[in-house]
mmCIF file of C-alpha atoms in Angstrom:
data_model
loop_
_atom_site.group_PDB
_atom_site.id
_atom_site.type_symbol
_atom_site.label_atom_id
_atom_site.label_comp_id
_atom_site.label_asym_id
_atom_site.label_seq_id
_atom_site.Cartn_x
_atom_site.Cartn_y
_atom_site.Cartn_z
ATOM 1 C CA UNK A 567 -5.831 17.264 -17.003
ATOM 2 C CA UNK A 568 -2.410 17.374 -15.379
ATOM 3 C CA UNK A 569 0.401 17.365 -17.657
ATOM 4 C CA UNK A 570 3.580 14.234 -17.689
ATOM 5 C CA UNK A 571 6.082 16.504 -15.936
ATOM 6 C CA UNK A 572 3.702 17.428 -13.271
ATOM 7 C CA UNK A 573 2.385 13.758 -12.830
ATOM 8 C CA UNK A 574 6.040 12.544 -12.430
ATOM 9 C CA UNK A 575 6.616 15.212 -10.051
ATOM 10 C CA UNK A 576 3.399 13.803 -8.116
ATOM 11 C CA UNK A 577 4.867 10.135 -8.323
ATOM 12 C CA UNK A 578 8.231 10.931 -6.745
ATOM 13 C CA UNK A 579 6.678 12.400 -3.928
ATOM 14 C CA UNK A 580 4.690 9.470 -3.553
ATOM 15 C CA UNK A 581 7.774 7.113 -3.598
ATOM 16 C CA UNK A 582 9.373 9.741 -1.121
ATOM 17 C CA UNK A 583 6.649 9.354 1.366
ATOM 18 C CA UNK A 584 6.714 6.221 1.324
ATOM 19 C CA UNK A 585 10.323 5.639 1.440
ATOM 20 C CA UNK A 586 9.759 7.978 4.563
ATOM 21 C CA UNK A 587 7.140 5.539 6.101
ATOM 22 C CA UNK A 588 9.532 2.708 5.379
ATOM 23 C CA UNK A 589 12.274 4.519 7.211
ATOM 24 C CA UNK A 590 10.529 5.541 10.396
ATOM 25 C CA UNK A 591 9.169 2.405 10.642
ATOM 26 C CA UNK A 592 12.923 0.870 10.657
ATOM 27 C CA UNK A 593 14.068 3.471 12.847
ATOM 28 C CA UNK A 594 11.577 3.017 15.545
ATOM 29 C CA UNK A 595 11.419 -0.656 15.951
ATOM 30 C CA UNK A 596 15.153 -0.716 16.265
ATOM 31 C CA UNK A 597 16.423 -0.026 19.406
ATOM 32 C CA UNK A 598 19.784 0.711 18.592
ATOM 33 C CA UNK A 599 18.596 3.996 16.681
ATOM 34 C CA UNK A 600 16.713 5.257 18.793
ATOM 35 C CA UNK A 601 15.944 5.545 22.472
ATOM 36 C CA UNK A 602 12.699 4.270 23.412
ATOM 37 C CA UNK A 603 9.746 6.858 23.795
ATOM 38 C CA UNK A 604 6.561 4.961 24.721
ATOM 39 C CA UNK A 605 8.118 1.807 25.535
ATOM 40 C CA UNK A 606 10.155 1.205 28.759
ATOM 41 C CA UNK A 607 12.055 -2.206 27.032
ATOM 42 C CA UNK A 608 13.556 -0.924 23.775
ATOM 43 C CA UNK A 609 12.827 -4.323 21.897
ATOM 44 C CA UNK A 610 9.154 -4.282 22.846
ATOM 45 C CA UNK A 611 8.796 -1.661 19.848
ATOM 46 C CA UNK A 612 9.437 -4.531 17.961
ATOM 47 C CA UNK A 613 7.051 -6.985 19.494
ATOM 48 C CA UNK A 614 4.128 -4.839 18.727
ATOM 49 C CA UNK A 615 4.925 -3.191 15.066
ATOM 50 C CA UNK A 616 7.078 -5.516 13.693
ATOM 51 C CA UNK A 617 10.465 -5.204 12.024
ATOM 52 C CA UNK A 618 10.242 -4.492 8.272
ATOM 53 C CA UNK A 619 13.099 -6.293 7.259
ATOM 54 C CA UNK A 620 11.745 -9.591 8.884
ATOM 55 C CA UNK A 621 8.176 -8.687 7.567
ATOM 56 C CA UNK A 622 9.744 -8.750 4.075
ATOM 57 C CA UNK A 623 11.465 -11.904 4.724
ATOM 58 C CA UNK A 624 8.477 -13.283 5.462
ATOM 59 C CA UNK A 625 6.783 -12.328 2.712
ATOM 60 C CA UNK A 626 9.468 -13.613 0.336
ATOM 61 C CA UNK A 627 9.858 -16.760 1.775
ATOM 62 C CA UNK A 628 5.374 -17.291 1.129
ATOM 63 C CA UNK A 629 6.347 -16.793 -2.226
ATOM 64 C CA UNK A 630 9.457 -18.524 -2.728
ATOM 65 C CA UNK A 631 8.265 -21.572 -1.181
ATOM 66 C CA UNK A 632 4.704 -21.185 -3.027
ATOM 67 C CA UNK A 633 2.443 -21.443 0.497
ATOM 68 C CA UNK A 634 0.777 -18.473 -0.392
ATOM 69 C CA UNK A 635 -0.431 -19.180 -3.753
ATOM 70 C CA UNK A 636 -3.272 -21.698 -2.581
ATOM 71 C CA UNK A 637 -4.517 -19.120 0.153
ATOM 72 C CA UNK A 638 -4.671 -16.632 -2.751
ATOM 73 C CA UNK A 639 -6.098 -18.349 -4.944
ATOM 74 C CA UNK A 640 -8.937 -18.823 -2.725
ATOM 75 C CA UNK A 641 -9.216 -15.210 -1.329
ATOM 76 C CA UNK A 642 -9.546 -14.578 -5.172
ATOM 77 C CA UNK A 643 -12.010 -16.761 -6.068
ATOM 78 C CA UNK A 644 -14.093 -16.027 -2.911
ATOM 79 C CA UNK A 645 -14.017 -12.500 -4.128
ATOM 80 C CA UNK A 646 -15.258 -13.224 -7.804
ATOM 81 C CA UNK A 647 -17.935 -15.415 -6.640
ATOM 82 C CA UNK A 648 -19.038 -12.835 -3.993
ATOM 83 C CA UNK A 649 -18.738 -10.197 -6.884
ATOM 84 C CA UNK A 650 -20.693 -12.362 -9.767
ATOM 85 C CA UNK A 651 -23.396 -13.274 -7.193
ATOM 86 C CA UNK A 652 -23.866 -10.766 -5.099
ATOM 87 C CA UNK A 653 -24.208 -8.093 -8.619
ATOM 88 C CA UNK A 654 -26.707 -10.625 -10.209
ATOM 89 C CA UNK A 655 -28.973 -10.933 -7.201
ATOM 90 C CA UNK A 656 -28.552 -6.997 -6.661
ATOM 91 C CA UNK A 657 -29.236 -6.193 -10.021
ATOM 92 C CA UNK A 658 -32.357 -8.383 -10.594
ATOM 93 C CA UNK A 659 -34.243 -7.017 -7.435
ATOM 94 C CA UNK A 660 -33.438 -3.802 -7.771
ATOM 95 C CA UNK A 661 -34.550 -3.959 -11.336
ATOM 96 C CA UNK A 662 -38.278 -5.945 -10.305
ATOM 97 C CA UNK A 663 -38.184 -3.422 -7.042
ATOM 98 C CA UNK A 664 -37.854 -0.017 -9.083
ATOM 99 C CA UNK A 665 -40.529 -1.590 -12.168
ATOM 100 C CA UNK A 666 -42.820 -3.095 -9.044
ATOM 101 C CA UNK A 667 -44.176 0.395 -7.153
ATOM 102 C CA UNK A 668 -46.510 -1.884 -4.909
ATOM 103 C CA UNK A 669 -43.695 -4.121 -4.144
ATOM 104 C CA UNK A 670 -41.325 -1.545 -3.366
ATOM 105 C CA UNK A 671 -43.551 0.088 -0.975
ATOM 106 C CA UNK A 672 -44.060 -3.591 0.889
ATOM 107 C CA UNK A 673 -40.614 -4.546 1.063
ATOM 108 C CA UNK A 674 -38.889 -0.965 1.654
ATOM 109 C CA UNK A 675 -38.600 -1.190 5.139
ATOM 110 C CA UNK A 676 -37.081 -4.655 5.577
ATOM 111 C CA UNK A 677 -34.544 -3.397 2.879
ATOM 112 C CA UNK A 678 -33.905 -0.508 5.099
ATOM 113 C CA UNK A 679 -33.360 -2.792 8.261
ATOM 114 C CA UNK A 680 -30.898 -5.542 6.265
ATOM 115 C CA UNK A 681 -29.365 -2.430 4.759
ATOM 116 C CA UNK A 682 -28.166 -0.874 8.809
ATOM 117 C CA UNK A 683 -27.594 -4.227 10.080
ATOM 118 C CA UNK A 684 -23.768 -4.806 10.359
ATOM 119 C CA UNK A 685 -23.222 -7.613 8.183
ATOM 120 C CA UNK A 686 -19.896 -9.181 9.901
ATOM 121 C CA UNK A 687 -22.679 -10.510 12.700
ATOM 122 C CA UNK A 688 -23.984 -12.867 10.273
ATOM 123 C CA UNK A 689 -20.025 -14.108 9.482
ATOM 124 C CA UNK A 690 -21.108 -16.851 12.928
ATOM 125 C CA UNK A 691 -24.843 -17.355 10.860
ATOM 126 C CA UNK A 692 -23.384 -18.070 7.660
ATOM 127 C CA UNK A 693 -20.112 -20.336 9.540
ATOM 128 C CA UNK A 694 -22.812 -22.594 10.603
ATOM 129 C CA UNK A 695 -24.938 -22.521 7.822
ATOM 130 C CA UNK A 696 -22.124 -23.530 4.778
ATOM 131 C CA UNK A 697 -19.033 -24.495 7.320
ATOM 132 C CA UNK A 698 -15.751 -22.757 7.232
ATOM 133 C CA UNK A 699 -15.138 -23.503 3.388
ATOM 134 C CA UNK A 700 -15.368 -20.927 0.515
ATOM 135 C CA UNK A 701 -19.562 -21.083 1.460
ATOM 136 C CA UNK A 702 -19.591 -18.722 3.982
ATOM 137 C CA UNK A 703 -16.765 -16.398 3.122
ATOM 138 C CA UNK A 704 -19.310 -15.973 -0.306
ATOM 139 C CA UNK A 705 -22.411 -15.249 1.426
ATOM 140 C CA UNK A 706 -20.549 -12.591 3.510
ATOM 141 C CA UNK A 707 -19.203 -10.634 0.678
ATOM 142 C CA UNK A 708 -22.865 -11.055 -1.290
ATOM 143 C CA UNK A 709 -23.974 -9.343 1.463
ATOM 144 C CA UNK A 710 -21.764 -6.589 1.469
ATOM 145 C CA UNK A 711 -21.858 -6.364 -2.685
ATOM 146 C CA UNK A 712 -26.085 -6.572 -3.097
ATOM 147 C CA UNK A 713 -26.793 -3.900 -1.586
ATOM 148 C CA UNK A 714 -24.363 -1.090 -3.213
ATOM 149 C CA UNK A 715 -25.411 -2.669 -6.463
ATOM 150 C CA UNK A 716 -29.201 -2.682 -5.975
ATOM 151 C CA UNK A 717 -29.219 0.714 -4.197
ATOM 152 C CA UNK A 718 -27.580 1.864 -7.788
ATOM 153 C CA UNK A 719 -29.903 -0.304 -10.064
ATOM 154 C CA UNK A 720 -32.499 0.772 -8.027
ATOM 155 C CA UNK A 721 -31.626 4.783 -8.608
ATOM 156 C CA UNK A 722 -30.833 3.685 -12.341
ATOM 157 C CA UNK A 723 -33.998 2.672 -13.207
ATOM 158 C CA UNK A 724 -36.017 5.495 -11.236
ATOM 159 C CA UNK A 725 -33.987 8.054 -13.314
ATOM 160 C CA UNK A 726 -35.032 6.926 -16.523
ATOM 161 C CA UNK A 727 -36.250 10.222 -18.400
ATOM 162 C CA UNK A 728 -40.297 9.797 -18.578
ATOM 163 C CA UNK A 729 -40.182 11.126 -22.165
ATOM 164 C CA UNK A 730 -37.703 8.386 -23.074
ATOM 165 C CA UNK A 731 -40.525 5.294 -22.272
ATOM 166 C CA UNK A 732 -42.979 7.216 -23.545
ATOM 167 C CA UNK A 733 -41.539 7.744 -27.160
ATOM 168 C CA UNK A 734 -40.213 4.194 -26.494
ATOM 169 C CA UNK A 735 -44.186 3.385 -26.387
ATOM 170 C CA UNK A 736 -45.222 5.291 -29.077
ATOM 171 C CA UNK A 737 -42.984 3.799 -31.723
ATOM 172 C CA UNK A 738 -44.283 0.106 -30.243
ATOM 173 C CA UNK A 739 -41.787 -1.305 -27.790
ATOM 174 C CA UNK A 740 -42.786 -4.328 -25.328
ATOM 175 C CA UNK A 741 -42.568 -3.815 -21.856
ATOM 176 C CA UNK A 742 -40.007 -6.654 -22.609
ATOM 177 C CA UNK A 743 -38.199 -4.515 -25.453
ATOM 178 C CA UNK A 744 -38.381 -1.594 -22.778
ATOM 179 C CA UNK A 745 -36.748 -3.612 -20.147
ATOM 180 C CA UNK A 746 -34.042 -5.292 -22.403
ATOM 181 C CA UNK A 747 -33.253 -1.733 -24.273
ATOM 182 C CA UNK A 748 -34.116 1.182 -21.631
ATOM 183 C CA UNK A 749 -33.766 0.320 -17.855
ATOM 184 C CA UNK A 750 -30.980 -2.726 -18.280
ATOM 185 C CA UNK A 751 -28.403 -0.016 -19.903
ATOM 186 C CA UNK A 752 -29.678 2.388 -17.665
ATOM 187 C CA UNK A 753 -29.116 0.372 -14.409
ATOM 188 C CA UNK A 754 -25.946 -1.005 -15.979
ATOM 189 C CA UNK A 755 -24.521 2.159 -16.254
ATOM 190 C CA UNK A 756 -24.459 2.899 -12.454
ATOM 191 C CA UNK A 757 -23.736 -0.418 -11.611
ATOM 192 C CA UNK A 758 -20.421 0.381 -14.111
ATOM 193 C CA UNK A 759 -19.765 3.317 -11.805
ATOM 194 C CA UNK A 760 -19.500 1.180 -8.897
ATOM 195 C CA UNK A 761 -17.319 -1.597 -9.680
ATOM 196 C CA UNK A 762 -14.508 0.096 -7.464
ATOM 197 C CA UNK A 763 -16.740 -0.162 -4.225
ATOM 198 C CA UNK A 764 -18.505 -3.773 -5.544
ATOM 199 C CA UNK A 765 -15.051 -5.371 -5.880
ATOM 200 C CA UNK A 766 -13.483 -3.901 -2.735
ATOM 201 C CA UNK A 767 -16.324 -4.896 -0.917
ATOM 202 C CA UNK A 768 -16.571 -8.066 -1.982
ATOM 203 C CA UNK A 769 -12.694 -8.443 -1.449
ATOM 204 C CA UNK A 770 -13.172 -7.442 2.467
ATOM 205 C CA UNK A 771 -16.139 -9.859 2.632
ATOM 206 C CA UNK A 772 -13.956 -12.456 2.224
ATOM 207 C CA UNK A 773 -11.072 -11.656 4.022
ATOM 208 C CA UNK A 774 -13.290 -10.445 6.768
ATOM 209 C CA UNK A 775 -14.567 -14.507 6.433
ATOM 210 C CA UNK A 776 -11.827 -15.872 6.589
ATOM 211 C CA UNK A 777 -10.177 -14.208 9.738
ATOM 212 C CA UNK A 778 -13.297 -15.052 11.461
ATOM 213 C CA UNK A 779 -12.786 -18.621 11.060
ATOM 214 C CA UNK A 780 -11.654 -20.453 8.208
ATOM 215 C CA UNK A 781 -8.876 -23.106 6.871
ATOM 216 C CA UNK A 782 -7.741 -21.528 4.431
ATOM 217 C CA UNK A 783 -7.079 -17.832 2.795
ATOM 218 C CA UNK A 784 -4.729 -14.700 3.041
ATOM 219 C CA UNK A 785 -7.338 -14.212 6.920
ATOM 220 C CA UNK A 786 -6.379 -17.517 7.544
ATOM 221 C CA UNK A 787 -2.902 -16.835 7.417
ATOM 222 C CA UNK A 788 -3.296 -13.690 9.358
ATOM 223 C CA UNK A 789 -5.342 -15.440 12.360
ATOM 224 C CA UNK A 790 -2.863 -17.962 12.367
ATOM 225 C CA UNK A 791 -0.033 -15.807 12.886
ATOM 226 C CA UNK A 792 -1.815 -13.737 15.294
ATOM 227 C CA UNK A 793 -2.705 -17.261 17.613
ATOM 228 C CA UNK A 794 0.996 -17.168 18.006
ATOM 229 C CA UNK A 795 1.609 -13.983 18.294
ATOM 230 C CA UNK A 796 3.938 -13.845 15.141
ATOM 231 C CA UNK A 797 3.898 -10.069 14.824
ATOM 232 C CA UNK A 798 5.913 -10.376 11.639
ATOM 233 C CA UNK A 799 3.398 -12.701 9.834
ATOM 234 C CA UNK A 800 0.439 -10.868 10.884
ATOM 235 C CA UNK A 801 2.048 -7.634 9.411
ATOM 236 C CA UNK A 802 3.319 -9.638 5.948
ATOM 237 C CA UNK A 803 -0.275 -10.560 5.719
ATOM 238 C CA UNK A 804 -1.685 -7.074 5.401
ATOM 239 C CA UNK A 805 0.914 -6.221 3.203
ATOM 240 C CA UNK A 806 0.172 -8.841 0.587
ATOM 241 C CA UNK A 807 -3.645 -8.156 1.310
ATOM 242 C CA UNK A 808 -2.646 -4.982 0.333
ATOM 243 C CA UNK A 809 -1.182 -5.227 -2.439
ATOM 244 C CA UNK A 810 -3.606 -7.819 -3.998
ATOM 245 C CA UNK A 811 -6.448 -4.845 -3.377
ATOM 246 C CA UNK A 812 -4.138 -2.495 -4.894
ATOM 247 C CA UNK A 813 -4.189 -4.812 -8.238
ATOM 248 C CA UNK A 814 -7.890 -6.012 -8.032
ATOM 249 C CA UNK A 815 -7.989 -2.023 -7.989
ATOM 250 C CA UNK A 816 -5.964 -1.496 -11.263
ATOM 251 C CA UNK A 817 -7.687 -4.771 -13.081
ATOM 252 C CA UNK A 818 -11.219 -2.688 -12.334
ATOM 253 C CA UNK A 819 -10.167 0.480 -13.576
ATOM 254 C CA UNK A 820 -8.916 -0.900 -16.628
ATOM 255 C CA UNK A 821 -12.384 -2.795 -16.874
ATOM 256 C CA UNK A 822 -13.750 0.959 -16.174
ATOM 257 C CA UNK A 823 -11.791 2.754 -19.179
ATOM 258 C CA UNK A 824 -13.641 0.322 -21.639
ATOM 259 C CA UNK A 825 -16.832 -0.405 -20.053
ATOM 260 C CA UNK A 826 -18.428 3.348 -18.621
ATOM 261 C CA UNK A 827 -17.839 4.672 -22.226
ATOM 262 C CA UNK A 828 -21.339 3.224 -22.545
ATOM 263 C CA UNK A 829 -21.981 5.495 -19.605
ATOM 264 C CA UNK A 830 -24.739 8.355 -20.494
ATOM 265 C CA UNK A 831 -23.432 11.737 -19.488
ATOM 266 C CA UNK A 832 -25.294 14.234 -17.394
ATOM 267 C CA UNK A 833 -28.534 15.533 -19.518
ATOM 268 C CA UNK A 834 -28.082 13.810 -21.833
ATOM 269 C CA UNK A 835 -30.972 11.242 -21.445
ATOM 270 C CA UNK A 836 -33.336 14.454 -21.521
ATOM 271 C CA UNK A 837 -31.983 15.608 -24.862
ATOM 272 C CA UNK A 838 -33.513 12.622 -26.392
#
């Protein structure tokens, strides 16, 4: 485990490289610093990347004024919904899928297919189906969420240690009492391990949505921007998209520290 001095050490040079990014990014998108290099007109540097002073402006002034609150909001919400639904619908089939053998077998190859299909073609299915609203924003980011989580589930359940159920069985447990106190906690502990990748993938499923046509959102602000070619705005966007993934991030690993201590470590479910 690295020590404090050495993680501080590790933190400036984060802040340095990023001060760095900050700097270049300054320096080349104005063209009184330097001459221009891929650009014959010095100012169309600016056109295409932005100026990071304005692109902070912008960002205060969403805040200040409170326009961006709403469009949060609803990027958030379209993210837990995705998240809730997408992990309950992944987590009961892969549970009935990994229990079923027969079924399994029948349904593996359609899983396979949905599974390779690029789900941002069905963002135009799922527009017509439930509108531009929160709908079909939801249904994109289930998409992207049910799988991970039954692929997990799925390998969660098919790991269980064989001499586990069957001393499970001899001291008289239910299939029910075997579902409820063997393969649940075992598929719960990989779908545990994957809240970093459910979240985030939820969180692009909607923002994916919404820049594909919506009325509302953090993508709706970005496709607006980018209809009138407001550089600045488009580039303020990302930035607070960013930074809203980089605290949905934080929020899960704190979720992590207190939920995978549940989590079984290797071998250990063929001690018992």
């Amino acid at each position: 485990m690295p020590s404090n001095s050495s993680t501080k050490i590790l933190r400036l040079w984060q802040v340095l490289l990023l001060v760095a990014l900050l700097a270049f990014w300054y320096a080349a998108t104005s063209p009184t610093l330097l001459p221009p290099i891929y650009f014959d007109d010095p100012n169309k540097a600016a056109f295409f990347f932005g100026e990071p002073v304005k692109v902070f402006e912008r960002v205060w002034e969403w805040f200040a004024s409170g326009t961006i609150y709403a469009h949060l909001w609803v990027t958030l919400l379209e993210t837990l919904l995705a998240f809730v639904l997408g992990t309950a619908l992944g987590l009961t089939i892969g549970l009935w899928l990994a229990l079923a053998p027969t079924a399994s077998a029948l349904l593996d190859p359609y899983i396979k297919a949905l599974n390779s299909m690029p789900r941002v073609i069905l963002a135009p299915i799922f527009a017509v189906w439930f509108g531009l609203d929160i709908g079909s924003k939801v249904a994109l980011g289930v998409t992207l969420v049910f799988f991970i989580v039954f692929f997990n589930v799925y390998q969660g359940v098919r790991e269980v240690s064989f001499t586990v159920v069957a001393n499970a069985r001899i001291l008289g447990a239910s299939n029910r009492q075997l579902l409820r106190h063997v393969y649940v906690p075992s598929a719960m502990s990989w779908v545990f391990a994957s809240l970093h990748n459910s979240v985030g993938l939820a969180f692009v499923g909607a923002v994916v949505g919404e820049y594909l046509g919506s009325s509302r959102g953090v993508g709706y602000l970005i496709l607006q921007a980018e209809g009138t070619f407001d550089i600045n705005a488009v580039f303020a966007g990302i930035l607070v998209l960013t930074a809203f993934a980089l605290l949905l991030d934080w929020l899960v690993t704190l979720a992590e520290r207190r939920l995978l201590v549940w989590q079984p470590r290797g071998g250990e479910t063929e001690k018992i």
